[in-house]
């Protein structure tokens, strides 16, 4: 059974600081997703990472994938309050799979 | 394109009643997935459907829960004889291709009182 673990579960950081969220998964996977969820809202797709060494950046967020280590990271640069949300990674099995397995989420709070 | 439409947004049911949750996928998407999110947790897969077919229901409880995606109309997730433990947010996602490019709806928040 595929397991996906995120850490930290909760992250409180000051504006302007950098930090990284980690996502480990237990078995080989073709695709890894990062989503953002604001309280009471749906999931907003941030990144889809398809291959080993993939790196994608959007604004202050950068995601990377190491399929050999079964690890993805979401790096936050110079955090701002608007980034406060819960971030989920999710993994699927690719062509042989049909569902996403989500991590537990990282709740990010950015303080002034 | 209106995106994935779910209704109702909020649903309150008394224990023992039935809950019906509806999901209309994005135009052109024939793959529908239902997920459940308990408070403070990640989403858990329930069921994957294509038109008129259930492809994978491995995440759905064997009793009281059922899902369909008819030829015409939205996908329906039905929960019979609801219990307090069914209180959660239920999200629907759709995709054009199997297992790729998921778009999530806004969810239905079910409260069982």
Short mmCIF file of C-alpha atoms in Angstrom, two decimals:
data_model
loop_
_atom_site.label_atom_id
_atom_site.label_comp_id
_atom_site.label_asym_id
_atom_site.label_seq_id
_atom_site.Cartn_x
_atom_site.Cartn_y
_atom_site.Cartn_z
CA UNK A 1 0.00 0.00 0.00
CA UNK A 2 1.32 3.39 -0.98
CA UNK A 3 2.04 5.66 1.96
CA UNK A 4 2.74 9.37 1.70
CA UNK A 5 4.22 11.31 4.58
CA UNK A 6 4.69 15.03 4.88
CA UNK A 7 6.67 17.02 7.35
CA UNK A 8 6.36 19.21 9.12
CA UNK A 9 2.65 18.96 9.84
CA UNK A 10 2.53 22.53 11.02
CA UNK A 11 4.84 25.38 10.13
CA UNK A 12 4.79 28.87 11.55
CA UNK A 13 7.22 31.20 9.86
CA UNK A 14 7.96 34.89 9.65
CA UNK A 15 7.46 36.87 6.53
CA UNK A 16 10.60 37.06 4.48
CA UNK A 17 12.01 33.72 5.65
CA UNK A 18 12.66 30.60 3.60
CA UNK A 19 11.54 27.09 4.41
CA UNK A 20 11.05 23.65 2.88
CA UNK A 21 8.22 21.15 3.16
CA UNK A 22 9.10 17.50 2.59
CA UNK A 23 7.04 14.74 1.05
CA UNK A 24 8.18 11.12 1.25
CA UNK A 25 6.38 8.24 -0.44
CA UNK A 26 6.81 4.53 -0.09
CA UNK A 27 6.63 3.00 -3.57
CA UNK A 28 7.53 3.85 -7.13
CA UNK A 29 5.30 6.44 -8.67
CA UNK A 30 5.05 8.21 -12.01
CA UNK A 31 3.57 11.50 -10.86
CA UNK A 32 3.62 13.74 -7.87
CA UNK A 33 1.30 16.67 -7.29
CA UNK A 34 1.34 19.62 -4.96
CA UNK A 35 -1.92 21.29 -3.97
CA UNK A 36 -2.85 24.28 -1.88
CA UNK A 37 -6.03 24.38 0.22
CA UNK A 38 -7.39 27.45 1.98
CA UNK A 39 -9.75 26.87 4.94
CA UNK A 40 -13.15 25.67 3.79
CA UNK A 41 -12.10 25.74 0.15
CA UNK A 42 -11.22 23.26 -2.55
CA UNK A 43 -7.79 22.20 -3.72
CA UNK A 44 -5.81 24.41 -6.04
CA UNK A 45 -3.28 22.62 -8.20
CA UNK A 46 0.21 24.07 -7.83
CA UNK A 47 2.60 21.67 -9.54
CA UNK A 48 2.72 18.33 -11.34
CA UNK A 49 6.13 16.66 -11.31
CA UNK A 50 6.57 13.92 -13.86
CA UNK A 51 10.16 12.75 -13.82
CA UNK A 52 13.25 12.37 -11.73
CA UNK A 53 15.00 15.67 -11.23
CA UNK A 54 11.97 17.70 -12.26
CA UNK A 55 11.94 21.21 -10.85
CA UNK A 56 9.11 23.68 -11.25
CA UNK A 57 8.78 27.22 -9.94
CA UNK A 58 5.88 29.59 -9.63
CA UNK A 59 6.41 32.84 -7.78
CA UNK A 60 7.81 32.14 -4.32
CA UNK A 61 7.20 28.39 -4.53
CA UNK A 62 9.51 25.83 -6.06
CA UNK A 63 8.90 22.09 -6.18
CA UNK A 64 11.35 19.33 -6.96
CA UNK A 65 11.22 15.56 -7.32
CA UNK A 66 13.79 12.87 -6.61
CA UNK A 67 12.22 9.57 -7.64
CA UNK A 68 15.20 7.52 -6.48
CA UNK A 69 14.89 8.88 -2.96
CA UNK A 70 11.07 8.92 -3.27
CA UNK A 71 11.15 12.50 -2.06
CA UNK A 72 9.63 15.74 -3.18
CA UNK A 73 10.22 19.14 -1.68
CA UNK A 74 8.24 22.36 -1.77
CA UNK A 75 10.51 25.31 -1.09
CA UNK A 76 9.12 28.64 0.00
CA UNK A 77 11.24 31.71 -0.64
CA UNK A 78 10.73 34.98 1.24
CA UNK A 79 7.35 33.98 2.58
CA UNK A 80 4.44 36.41 2.55
CA UNK A 81 1.17 36.25 4.49
CA UNK A 82 -0.80 35.29 1.37
CA UNK A 83 0.98 31.94 1.33
CA UNK A 84 -0.74 30.91 4.56
CA UNK A 85 -2.70 27.75 3.71
CA UNK A 86 -2.47 23.97 3.95
CA UNK A 87 -0.24 22.31 1.38
CA UNK A 88 -0.71 18.72 0.30
CA UNK A 89 1.43 16.47 -1.79
CA UNK A 90 -0.26 13.61 -3.58
CA UNK A 91 1.11 10.65 -5.49
CA UNK A 92 -0.41 8.37 -8.04
CA UNK A 93 0.76 5.17 -9.60
CA UNK A 94 0.70 6.52 -13.14
CA UNK A 95 -0.44 4.31 -15.93
CA UNK A 96 -1.24 1.42 -13.64
CA UNK A 97 -3.11 3.56 -11.13
CA UNK A 98 -6.22 5.59 -11.04
CA UNK A 99 -6.20 7.46 -7.78
CA UNK A 100 -4.23 9.91 -5.74
CA UNK A 101 -2.80 9.10 -2.34
CA UNK A 102 -2.49 12.27 -0.30
CA UNK A 103 -0.09 13.24 2.41
CA UNK A 104 -1.43 14.49 5.72
CA UNK A 105 -0.83 18.10 4.75
CA UNK A 106 1.36 20.88 6.09
CA UNK A 107 -0.45 23.81 7.61
CA UNK A 108 1.58 26.93 6.92
CA UNK A 109 1.06 30.13 8.90
CA UNK A 110 3.12 33.15 7.86
CA UNK A 111 3.45 35.82 10.56
CA UNK A 112 4.15 39.50 9.88
CA UNK B 1 -15.82 26.42 -18.68
CA UNK B 2 -17.50 26.27 -15.29
CA UNK B 3 -15.09 23.76 -13.82
CA UNK B 4 -16.16 20.85 -11.65
CA UNK B 5 -19.51 21.66 -10.08
CA UNK B 6 -20.58 20.09 -6.82
CA UNK B 7 -23.81 20.57 -5.00
CA UNK B 8 -24.95 21.18 -2.47
CA UNK B 9 -22.05 23.05 -0.87
CA UNK B 10 -23.33 22.27 2.60
CA UNK B 11 -25.64 19.47 3.63
CA UNK B 12 -27.05 18.73 7.06
CA UNK B 13 -28.65 15.39 7.72
CA UNK B 14 -30.00 13.70 10.83
CA UNK B 15 -28.67 10.30 11.75
CA UNK B 16 -30.41 7.62 9.70
CA UNK B 17 -31.29 9.87 6.76
CA UNK B 18 -29.87 9.61 3.27
CA UNK B 19 -27.36 12.02 1.75
CA UNK B 20 -27.03 12.56 -1.99
CA UNK B 21 -24.04 14.46 -3.28
CA UNK B 22 -23.81 15.53 -6.90
CA UNK B 23 -20.84 16.22 -9.13
CA UNK B 24 -20.82 17.52 -12.69
CA UNK B 25 -17.37 17.09 -14.25
CA UNK B 26 -15.65 19.64 -16.42
CA UNK B 27 -16.79 19.66 -20.02
CA UNK B 28 -14.94 17.02 -21.95
CA UNK B 29 -13.92 15.08 -18.83
CA UNK B 30 -15.18 11.52 -18.67
CA UNK B 31 -13.31 10.39 -15.55
CA UNK B 32 -14.74 11.19 -12.12
CA UNK B 33 -13.19 10.56 -8.72
CA UNK B 34 -14.65 10.98 -5.25
CA UNK B 35 -12.53 11.74 -2.18
CA UNK B 36 -13.40 12.24 1.46
CA UNK B 37 -11.62 14.63 3.80
CA UNK B 38 -12.07 14.30 7.54
CA UNK B 39 -11.24 17.37 9.65
CA UNK B 40 -7.51 18.08 9.88
CA UNK B 41 -6.68 15.22 7.49
CA UNK B 42 -5.70 14.72 3.89
CA UNK B 43 -8.08 13.50 1.24
CA UNK B 44 -8.80 9.77 1.00
CA UNK B 45 -9.78 8.14 -2.27
CA UNK B 46 -13.22 6.57 -2.37
CA UNK B 47 -14.23 5.67 -5.92
CA UNK B 48 -13.32 6.20 -9.57
CA UNK B 49 -15.99 6.14 -12.26
CA UNK B 50 -16.35 6.55 -15.97
CA UNK B 51 -19.68 6.97 -17.69
CA UNK B 52 -21.95 4.13 -16.57
CA UNK B 53 -19.06 2.20 -15.04
CA UNK B 54 -17.44 1.93 -11.65
CA UNK B 55 -13.75 1.37 -12.32
CA UNK B 56 -12.30 1.30 -8.80
CA UNK B 57 -14.29 1.41 -5.58
CA UNK B 58 -11.55 0.14 -3.32
CA UNK B 59 -11.77 3.17 -1.01
CA UNK B 60 -15.48 3.12 -0.50
CA UNK B 61 -17.04 1.52 2.58
CA UNK B 62 -18.85 -1.68 1.65
CA UNK B 63 -22.07 -0.74 3.36
CA UNK B 64 -24.31 2.31 3.03
CA UNK B 65 -22.17 4.01 0.34
CA UNK B 66 -22.78 3.84 -3.39
CA UNK B 67 -21.78 5.87 -6.41
CA UNK B 68 -22.93 6.18 -9.98
CA UNK B 69 -22.10 8.15 -13.08
CA UNK B 70 -24.99 7.74 -15.50
CA UNK B 71 -24.88 8.30 -19.22
CA UNK B 72 -26.73 11.56 -18.75
CA UNK B 73 -26.42 13.82 -15.74
CA UNK B 74 -24.04 14.24 -12.85
CA UNK B 75 -22.21 11.65 -10.82
CA UNK B 76 -23.98 10.87 -7.55
CA UNK B 77 -22.44 9.74 -4.28
CA UNK B 78 -25.14 8.31 -2.07
CA UNK B 79 -24.83 7.63 1.63
CA UNK B 80 -27.68 5.74 3.25
CA UNK B 81 -28.52 5.81 6.95
CA UNK B 82 -25.88 8.40 7.73
CA UNK B 83 -23.99 8.30 11.02
CA UNK B 84 -22.00 11.02 12.77
CA UNK B 85 -18.76 9.53 11.48
CA UNK B 86 -19.85 10.34 7.93
CA UNK B 87 -19.47 14.06 8.68
CA UNK B 88 -16.72 15.23 6.36
CA UNK B 89 -15.99 17.20 3.23
CA UNK B 90 -16.56 15.19 0.07
CA UNK B 91 -14.64 16.31 -2.99
CA UNK B 92 -15.15 15.30 -6.55
CA UNK B 93 -12.43 15.56 -9.18
CA UNK B 94 -12.56 15.00 -12.90
CA UNK B 95 -9.98 14.43 -15.59
CA UNK B 96 -9.87 14.17 -19.34
CA UNK B 97 -7.33 11.37 -19.24
CA UNK B 98 -7.26 8.52 -16.75
CA UNK B 99 -5.18 9.45 -13.75
CA UNK B 100 -3.87 12.76 -15.04
CA UNK B 101 -4.76 16.40 -14.87
CA UNK B 102 -7.24 16.30 -12.01
CA UNK B 103 -9.49 19.28 -11.39
CA UNK B 104 -11.25 19.39 -8.04
CA UNK B 105 -14.68 20.75 -7.25
CA UNK B 106 -15.45 22.98 -4.28
CA UNK B 107 -16.66 20.08 -2.20
CA UNK B 108 -19.78 19.23 -0.24
CA UNK B 109 -19.53 19.59 3.50
CA UNK B 110 -21.77 17.01 5.12
CA UNK B 111 -22.75 17.42 8.73
CA UNK B 112 -24.66 14.64 10.46
CA UNK B 113 -26.53 15.74 13.57
#
